[in-house]
Amino acid sequence: MPAPQCASCHAARAALRRPRSGQALCGACFCSAFEAEVLHTVLAGRLLPPGAVVAVGASGGKDSTVLAHVLRELAPRLGVSLRLVAVDEGIGGYRDAALAAVRRQAARWDLPLTVVAYADLFGGWTMDAVARSTAGSGRSRACCTFCGVLRRRALEEGARLVGATHIVTGHNADDMAETVLMNFLRGDAGRLARGGGLGSRGEGGALPRCRPLQLASQKEVVLYAHFRRLDYFSEECVYAPEAFRGHARHLLKLLEAARPSAALDLVHSAERLALAPAARPPPPSACSRCGALASRALCQACALLDGLQRGRPRLAIGKGGGARDEEGPPPPPPSDPGSAPGPAGGECGAACKERCE
Ligand code: SF4
């Protein structure tokens, strides 16, 4: 049976049905609709004011690639300028290839690119060095705990380096819905309280962050990348764990089979969630070491680095470890003789998105 006509232009044959609405569109009309919806998200949420210098967290993966491409299309209408900021975590055999994809994008789209490296920012620590140091402490999970916290800090540093006023990340509706589900399942009121909305306004001197793709489904992000023929990197990180997020993802798929709007409904639920006063986390204060926002004496990044320097990385992992002040053995040297092998597992973005936004 021939494909139906595009419901928008009525000229071309439809190339897809939009997953949620069922609308039949040709590739060009779908891409235009996708861009218009992201524009509406940004304008309605007042996410990026005219004149903003926007640091796009670029990993080379599909979400950040689509985000950078769409914002580049929209930049003249929004009146913003873009900078790509990529983070080199120091993961041998993985991040180099992902960074190569980011460099190709920067060259093709004529966007300035800055790469910030953990090794430079965090006293020589790379993720490979962290992996060796945390071996035996639930390694892959521990790696992502460190990596996510440090990458958030690194992205902030990189954005400041390029003079950005705002940070954007490529989280889509499925990512956010999974996060909401996980936080409910863990009973994590603190994260639930922070999880709503399209971003953070930049408390405590931090740059405002937002997620312009937060209302776009994963399927449509992939379709946009396909029809725009975008070049992105899709390998898994060597430390990607069999994360709890995988269960949330599976549950979300089951929910979507019964209710196609389930992901978006969960995202909106988090926006409207009101916690009882007793369940609200205490207001954050300033880290005693670096001045960043912290719910304890040390912020998460300083606490994790402190644990590494003391040779007691486990002290800093988990809810009770953020600001412990125990003496440990002399610090291990963060030597980095090459890539450390790690367990294969789920999608890198899964773990990253859990911690980094
Ligand atoms: Fe970092 Fe993501 Fe790799 Fe975990 S899976 S170590 S968060 S890059």
Short mmCIF file of C-alpha atoms and ligand atoms in Angstrom, two decimals:
data_model
loop_
_atom_site.label_atom_id
_atom_site.label_comp_id
_atom_site.label_asym_id
_atom_site.label_seq_id
_atom_site.Cartn_x
_atom_site.Cartn_y
_atom_site.Cartn_z
CA MET A 1 0.00 0.00 0.00
CA PRO A 2 1.50 3.40 -0.93
CA ALA A 3 2.44 5.74 1.91
CA PRO A 4 -0.18 8.40 2.67
CA GLN A 5 0.37 12.03 1.77
CA CYS A 6 2.12 14.27 4.27
CA ALA A 7 -0.58 15.78 6.50
CA SER A 8 1.28 19.10 6.56
CA CYS A 9 2.50 19.95 3.03
CA HIS A 10 0.08 17.61 1.16
CA ALA A 11 2.73 17.38 -1.55
CA ALA A 12 5.24 14.71 -0.51
CA ARG A 13 4.58 11.18 0.63
CA ALA A 14 4.65 10.71 4.40
CA ALA A 15 7.85 9.10 5.67
CA LEU A 16 6.75 8.52 9.27
CA ARG A 17 3.91 8.64 11.72
CA ARG A 18 4.70 10.75 14.75
CA PRO A 19 4.93 8.28 17.64
CA ARG A 20 2.57 10.13 19.98
CA SER A 21 0.11 11.88 17.69
CA GLY A 22 0.05 9.37 14.83
CA GLN A 23 0.28 12.29 12.36
CA ALA A 24 1.73 11.21 9.00
CA LEU A 25 4.48 13.59 7.85
CA CYS A 26 7.25 13.74 5.28
CA GLY A 27 10.80 14.06 6.61
CA ALA A 28 11.07 17.80 5.89
CA CYS A 29 7.77 18.66 7.59
CA PHE A 30 8.62 16.48 10.58
CA CYS A 31 11.96 18.27 11.06
CA SER A 32 10.27 21.67 10.77
CA ALA A 33 7.62 20.63 13.32
CA PHE A 34 10.29 19.28 15.68
CA GLU A 35 12.27 22.54 15.50
CA ALA A 36 9.12 24.61 16.02
CA GLU A 37 8.28 22.62 19.13
CA VAL A 38 11.74 23.11 20.61
CA LEU A 39 11.45 26.82 19.82
CA HIS A 40 8.12 26.88 21.66
CA THR A 41 9.64 25.06 24.65
CA VAL A 42 12.45 27.62 24.86
CA LEU A 43 10.21 30.66 24.39
CA ALA A 44 7.32 29.51 26.59
CA GLY A 45 9.71 28.52 29.37
CA ARG A 46 11.81 31.69 28.91
CA LEU A 47 14.83 29.43 28.98
CA LEU A 48 17.27 31.44 26.86
CA PRO A 49 16.90 35.22 26.78
CA PRO A 50 18.03 37.19 23.71
CA GLY A 51 21.74 37.90 23.96
CA ALA A 52 22.48 34.72 25.91
CA VAL A 53 25.78 32.99 25.30
CA VAL A 54 24.80 29.34 25.42
CA ALA A 55 27.18 26.52 26.29
CA VAL A 56 25.89 23.32 24.72
CA GLY A 57 27.06 20.27 26.65
CA ALA A 58 28.35 18.23 23.70
CA SER A 59 29.13 14.54 24.16
CA GLY A 60 28.99 13.44 20.53
CA GLY A 61 25.90 11.32 21.31
CA LYS A 62 22.57 11.62 19.54
CA ASP A 63 20.82 13.88 22.05
CA SER A 64 23.47 16.55 22.33
CA THR A 65 24.05 16.35 18.56
CA VAL A 66 20.36 16.97 17.85
CA LEU A 67 20.26 19.72 20.48
CA ALA A 68 23.25 21.54 18.98
CA HIS A 69 21.83 21.22 15.46
CA VAL A 70 18.35 22.44 16.41
CA LEU A 71 19.67 25.37 18.45
CA ARG A 72 21.96 26.33 15.59
CA GLU A 73 18.87 26.47 13.35
CA LEU A 74 16.97 28.49 15.94
CA ALA A 75 19.81 30.77 17.11
CA PRO A 76 18.98 33.68 14.76
CA ARG A 77 15.35 33.70 15.91
CA LEU A 78 16.29 33.34 19.57
CA GLY A 79 19.07 35.92 19.33
CA VAL A 80 21.56 33.68 21.14
CA SER A 81 25.09 32.57 20.31
CA LEU A 82 26.33 29.03 20.81
CA ARG A 83 29.51 27.45 22.15
CA LEU A 84 30.11 23.72 22.24
CA VAL A 85 31.65 22.51 25.49
CA ALA A 86 32.81 18.91 25.64
CA VAL A 87 34.17 17.08 28.66
CA ASP A 88 37.05 14.63 28.40
CA GLU A 89 36.63 12.29 31.35
CA GLY A 90 39.82 10.41 30.51
CA ILE A 91 38.22 7.10 29.52
CA GLY A 92 40.63 5.32 27.25
CA GLY A 93 39.14 3.62 24.20
CA TYR A 94 35.84 5.48 24.50
CA ARG A 95 35.92 9.21 24.96
CA ASP A 96 38.51 9.86 22.25
CA ALA A 97 36.14 8.53 19.59
CA ALA A 98 33.20 10.49 21.02
CA LEU A 99 35.27 13.68 21.07
CA ALA A 100 36.21 13.09 17.44
CA ALA A 101 32.49 13.21 16.60
CA VAL A 102 32.13 16.50 18.50
CA ARG A 103 35.09 17.96 16.61
CA ARG A 104 33.53 16.98 13.29
CA GLN A 105 30.27 18.66 14.32
CA ALA A 106 32.05 21.83 15.41
CA ALA A 107 33.89 22.02 12.09
CA ARG A 108 30.81 21.26 9.98
CA TRP A 109 28.57 23.72 11.79
CA ASP A 110 31.27 26.34 12.33
CA LEU A 111 30.70 26.42 16.07
CA PRO A 112 33.48 27.17 18.58
CA LEU A 113 34.43 24.10 20.62
CA THR A 114 36.16 23.94 23.98
CA VAL A 115 37.19 20.65 25.57
CA VAL A 116 37.78 20.53 29.32
CA ALA A 117 39.50 17.50 30.82
CA TYR A 118 39.09 15.93 34.24
CA ALA A 119 42.85 15.49 34.44
CA ASP A 120 43.37 19.26 34.21
CA LEU A 121 40.48 20.24 36.47
CA PHE A 122 40.76 17.61 39.18
CA GLY A 123 44.42 17.30 40.10
CA GLY A 124 45.33 14.65 37.57
CA TRP A 125 42.36 12.34 38.20
CA THR A 126 40.91 10.74 35.09
CA MET A 127 38.02 8.29 35.09
CA ASP A 128 40.44 5.49 34.32
CA ALA A 129 42.42 6.44 37.44
CA VAL A 130 39.20 6.68 39.46
CA ALA A 131 38.16 3.23 38.18
CA ARG A 132 41.40 1.73 39.41
CA SER A 133 41.02 3.47 42.75
CA THR A 134 37.42 2.34 43.27
CA ALA A 135 37.93 -1.25 42.11
CA GLY A 136 36.10 -3.50 44.53
CA SER A 137 33.53 -0.93 45.60
CA GLY A 138 30.81 -1.87 43.13
CA ARG A 139 33.08 -0.58 40.44
CA SER A 140 30.87 0.36 37.54
CA ARG A 141 28.28 2.03 39.71
CA ALA A 142 30.99 3.84 41.66
CA CYS A 143 32.54 5.03 38.39
CA CYS A 144 29.29 6.64 37.29
CA THR A 145 28.75 8.21 40.69
CA PHE A 146 32.13 9.93 40.45
CA CYS A 147 31.86 10.65 36.76
CA GLY A 148 28.42 12.25 36.85
CA VAL A 149 29.26 14.58 39.73
CA LEU A 150 32.60 15.58 38.25
CA ARG A 151 31.14 16.09 34.78
CA ARG A 152 28.53 18.47 36.09
CA ARG A 153 31.34 20.47 37.67
CA ALA A 154 33.49 20.23 34.53
CA LEU A 155 30.66 21.45 32.31
CA GLU A 156 30.16 24.43 34.61
CA GLU A 157 33.89 25.22 34.48
CA GLY A 158 33.97 24.86 30.70
CA ALA A 159 30.93 27.09 30.29
CA ARG A 160 32.53 29.81 32.42
CA LEU A 161 35.74 29.47 30.44
CA VAL A 162 33.93 30.35 27.19
CA GLY A 163 31.98 33.22 28.77
CA ALA A 164 28.64 31.43 28.66
CA THR A 165 25.63 32.82 30.49
CA HIS A 166 23.57 29.63 30.18
CA ILE A 167 24.15 25.87 29.91
CA VAL A 168 21.94 23.52 27.89
CA THR A 169 21.98 19.73 27.98
CA GLY A 170 20.36 17.19 25.67
CA HIS A 171 18.03 15.34 28.04
CA ASN A 172 14.85 14.24 26.31
CA ALA A 173 11.40 13.36 27.67
CA ASP A 174 12.21 9.67 28.05
CA ASP A 175 15.34 10.45 30.06
CA MET A 176 13.39 12.73 32.34
CA ALA A 177 10.52 10.28 32.76
CA GLU A 178 12.98 7.52 33.68
CA THR A 179 14.57 9.83 36.24
CA VAL A 180 11.19 10.64 37.77
CA LEU A 181 10.32 6.93 37.96
CA MET A 182 13.67 6.08 39.56
CA ASN A 183 13.35 8.82 42.12
CA PHE A 184 9.88 7.60 43.06
CA LEU A 185 11.05 4.00 43.28
CA ARG A 186 13.99 5.03 45.48
CA GLY A 187 11.85 7.35 47.58
CA ASP A 188 14.36 10.09 46.85
CA ALA A 189 12.42 13.18 47.89
CA GLY A 190 15.41 15.47 47.44
CA ARG A 191 15.85 14.59 43.80
CA LEU A 192 12.12 14.60 43.17
CA ALA A 193 11.99 18.11 44.59
CA ARG A 194 14.73 19.21 42.21
CA GLY A 195 13.49 17.23 39.23
CA GLY A 196 10.61 19.37 38.02
CA GLY A 197 10.70 22.19 35.53
CA LEU A 198 12.81 22.59 32.44
CA GLY A 199 15.99 23.43 34.28
CA SER A 200 17.51 25.39 37.14
CA ARG A 201 17.74 29.14 37.35
CA GLY A 202 21.29 29.13 38.65
CA GLU A 203 21.19 29.39 42.41
CA GLY A 204 24.26 30.20 44.43
CA GLY A 205 26.22 31.67 41.54
CA ALA A 206 25.89 28.58 39.32
CA LEU A 207 25.01 29.22 35.68
CA PRO A 208 21.36 28.64 34.73
CA ARG A 209 20.84 25.24 33.10
CA CYS A 210 18.02 24.03 30.93
CA ARG A 211 16.92 21.10 28.78
CA PRO A 212 15.27 22.32 25.58
CA LEU A 213 14.56 18.73 24.40
CA GLN A 214 12.83 17.77 27.64
CA LEU A 215 9.43 17.55 25.96
CA ALA A 216 10.70 15.67 22.87
CA SER A 217 10.49 11.89 22.85
CA GLN A 218 13.55 9.75 22.35
CA LYS A 219 12.03 8.27 19.19
CA GLU A 220 11.58 11.70 17.65
CA VAL A 221 15.14 12.71 18.59
CA VAL A 222 16.36 9.63 16.70
CA LEU A 223 14.05 10.38 13.76
CA TYR A 224 15.28 13.99 13.60
CA ALA A 225 18.90 12.80 13.57
CA HIS A 226 17.99 10.36 10.81
CA PHE A 227 16.21 12.84 8.54
CA ARG A 228 18.83 15.54 9.08
CA ARG A 229 21.55 12.94 8.43
CA LEU A 230 23.41 13.90 11.58
CA ASP A 231 26.73 12.29 12.37
CA TYR A 232 26.84 11.13 15.98
CA PHE A 233 28.65 8.64 18.19
CA SER A 234 26.70 5.73 19.61
CA GLU A 235 29.16 3.41 21.32
CA GLU A 236 28.81 2.48 24.98
CA CYS A 237 31.14 3.71 27.66
CA VAL A 238 33.39 0.95 28.99
CA TYR A 239 32.17 1.70 32.51
CA ALA A 240 28.47 1.77 31.69
CA PRO A 241 26.73 -0.27 34.36
CA GLU A 242 23.71 -2.48 34.35
CA ALA A 243 22.00 0.45 35.92
CA PHE A 244 18.75 0.72 37.80
CA ARG A 245 17.78 3.08 34.99
CA GLY A 246 17.46 0.05 32.70
CA HIS A 247 14.57 -1.24 34.84
CA ALA A 248 12.92 2.18 34.81
CA ARG A 249 13.32 2.26 31.02
CA HIS A 250 11.70 -1.15 30.66
CA LEU A 251 8.83 -0.11 32.93
CA LEU A 252 8.35 3.08 30.95
CA LYS A 253 8.11 1.10 27.70
CA LEU A 254 5.39 -1.08 29.23
CA LEU A 255 3.53 2.01 30.38
CA GLU A 256 3.84 3.64 26.97
CA ALA A 257 2.39 0.56 25.28
CA ALA A 258 -0.79 1.13 27.29
CA ARG A 259 -0.64 4.93 27.36
CA PRO A 260 1.48 6.59 24.64
CA SER A 261 1.69 9.84 26.58
CA ALA A 262 3.09 8.14 29.72
CA ALA A 263 6.60 9.64 29.44
CA LEU A 264 5.39 13.18 28.97
CA ASP A 265 2.77 12.73 31.68
CA LEU A 266 5.50 11.69 34.11
CA VAL A 267 7.59 14.74 33.19
CA HIS A 268 4.60 17.00 33.83
CA SER A 269 3.84 15.16 37.08
CA ALA A 270 7.28 16.07 38.39
CA GLU A 271 6.71 19.70 37.47
CA ARG A 272 3.52 19.79 39.49
CA LEU A 273 4.72 17.76 42.42
CA ALA A 274 4.53 19.55 45.76
CA LEU A 275 6.37 17.98 48.67
CA ALA A 276 5.15 18.26 52.24
CA PRO A 277 7.39 20.70 54.17
CA ALA A 278 8.87 17.88 56.27
CA ALA A 279 9.94 16.00 53.10
CA ARG A 280 11.68 18.94 51.50
CA PRO A 281 15.48 18.88 51.51
CA PRO A 282 17.16 21.62 53.53
CA PRO A 283 18.14 24.70 51.51
CA PRO A 284 21.66 24.32 50.13
CA SER A 285 24.55 26.36 51.46
CA ALA A 286 28.04 27.00 50.06
CA CYS A 287 30.76 24.33 49.96
CA SER A 288 33.41 25.21 52.53
CA ARG A 289 36.15 24.41 50.02
CA CYS A 290 35.06 25.67 46.60
CA GLY A 291 31.97 27.77 47.30
CA ALA A 292 29.66 25.74 45.04
CA LEU A 293 26.15 24.85 46.23
CA ALA A 294 26.25 22.08 48.83
CA SER A 295 23.83 20.34 51.14
CA ARG A 296 26.70 19.40 53.46
CA ALA A 297 29.99 21.00 54.48
CA LEU A 298 31.55 19.90 51.19
CA CYS A 299 29.82 19.81 47.82
CA GLN A 300 29.58 16.43 46.12
CA ALA A 301 32.52 17.06 43.82
CA CYS A 302 34.86 18.16 46.62
CA ALA A 303 33.70 15.26 48.82
CA LEU A 304 34.40 12.74 46.07
CA LEU A 305 37.81 14.22 45.29
CA ASP A 306 38.58 14.30 49.00
CA GLY A 307 37.81 10.59 49.28
CA LEU A 308 40.05 9.84 46.30
CA GLN A 309 42.93 11.89 47.67
CA ARG A 310 42.69 10.10 50.99
CA GLY A 311 42.64 6.74 49.28
CA ARG A 312 39.16 6.19 50.76
CA PRO A 313 36.89 6.62 47.75
CA ARG A 314 34.07 4.63 49.34
CA LEU A 315 33.70 7.26 52.05
CA ALA A 316 32.33 9.65 49.51
CA ILE A 317 29.88 7.28 47.84
CA GLY A 318 26.32 7.14 49.05
CA LYS A 319 24.08 9.29 51.13
CA GLY A 320 26.19 9.19 54.26
CA GLY A 321 29.52 9.98 52.73
CA GLY A 322 29.25 13.52 51.52
CA ALA A 323 31.13 15.30 54.26
CA ARG A 324 32.82 12.74 56.44
CA ASP A 325 36.04 13.83 57.94
CA GLU A 326 37.97 10.65 58.58
CA GLU A 327 41.66 10.24 58.33
CA GLY A 328 42.81 7.95 55.58
CA PRO A 329 46.06 6.62 54.23
CA PRO A 330 48.25 8.81 52.02
CA PRO A 331 46.68 9.64 48.67
CA PRO A 332 47.23 7.25 45.79
CA PRO A 333 49.01 8.76 42.82
CA PRO A 334 46.50 9.48 40.04
CA SER A 335 48.83 7.91 37.51
CA ASP A 336 47.18 7.02 34.25
CA PRO A 337 49.12 4.44 32.32
CA GLY A 338 46.36 3.84 29.81
CA SER A 339 42.84 2.67 29.49
CA ALA A 340 41.50 0.46 32.20
CA PRO A 341 39.19 -2.25 30.99
CA GLY A 342 35.70 -2.01 32.39
CA PRO A 343 32.50 -3.95 32.26
CA ALA A 344 30.35 -3.61 29.22
CA GLY A 345 26.79 -2.71 29.95
CA GLY A 346 23.99 -0.32 29.22
CA GLU A 347 24.03 2.87 27.27
CA CYS A 348 26.50 5.47 28.45
CA GLY A 349 23.93 8.23 28.26
CA ALA A 350 21.73 6.35 30.69
CA ALA A 351 24.10 6.66 33.57
CA CYS A 352 25.31 10.08 32.57
CA LYS A 353 21.82 11.50 32.45
CA GLU A 354 21.10 10.18 35.89
CA ARG A 355 23.68 12.38 37.46
CA CYS A 356 24.70 15.15 35.17
CA GLU A 357 21.79 17.41 34.67
FE1 SF4 B 1 30.83 8.45 33.00
FE2 SF4 B 1 28.65 7.81 31.58
FE3 SF4 B 1 30.84 6.28 31.47
FE4 SF4 B 1 29.36 6.30 33.70
S1 SF4 B 1 28.70 5.53 31.71
S2 SF4 B 1 31.61 6.43 33.59
S3 SF4 B 1 28.68 8.45 33.76
S4 SF4 B 1 30.70 8.42 30.76
#
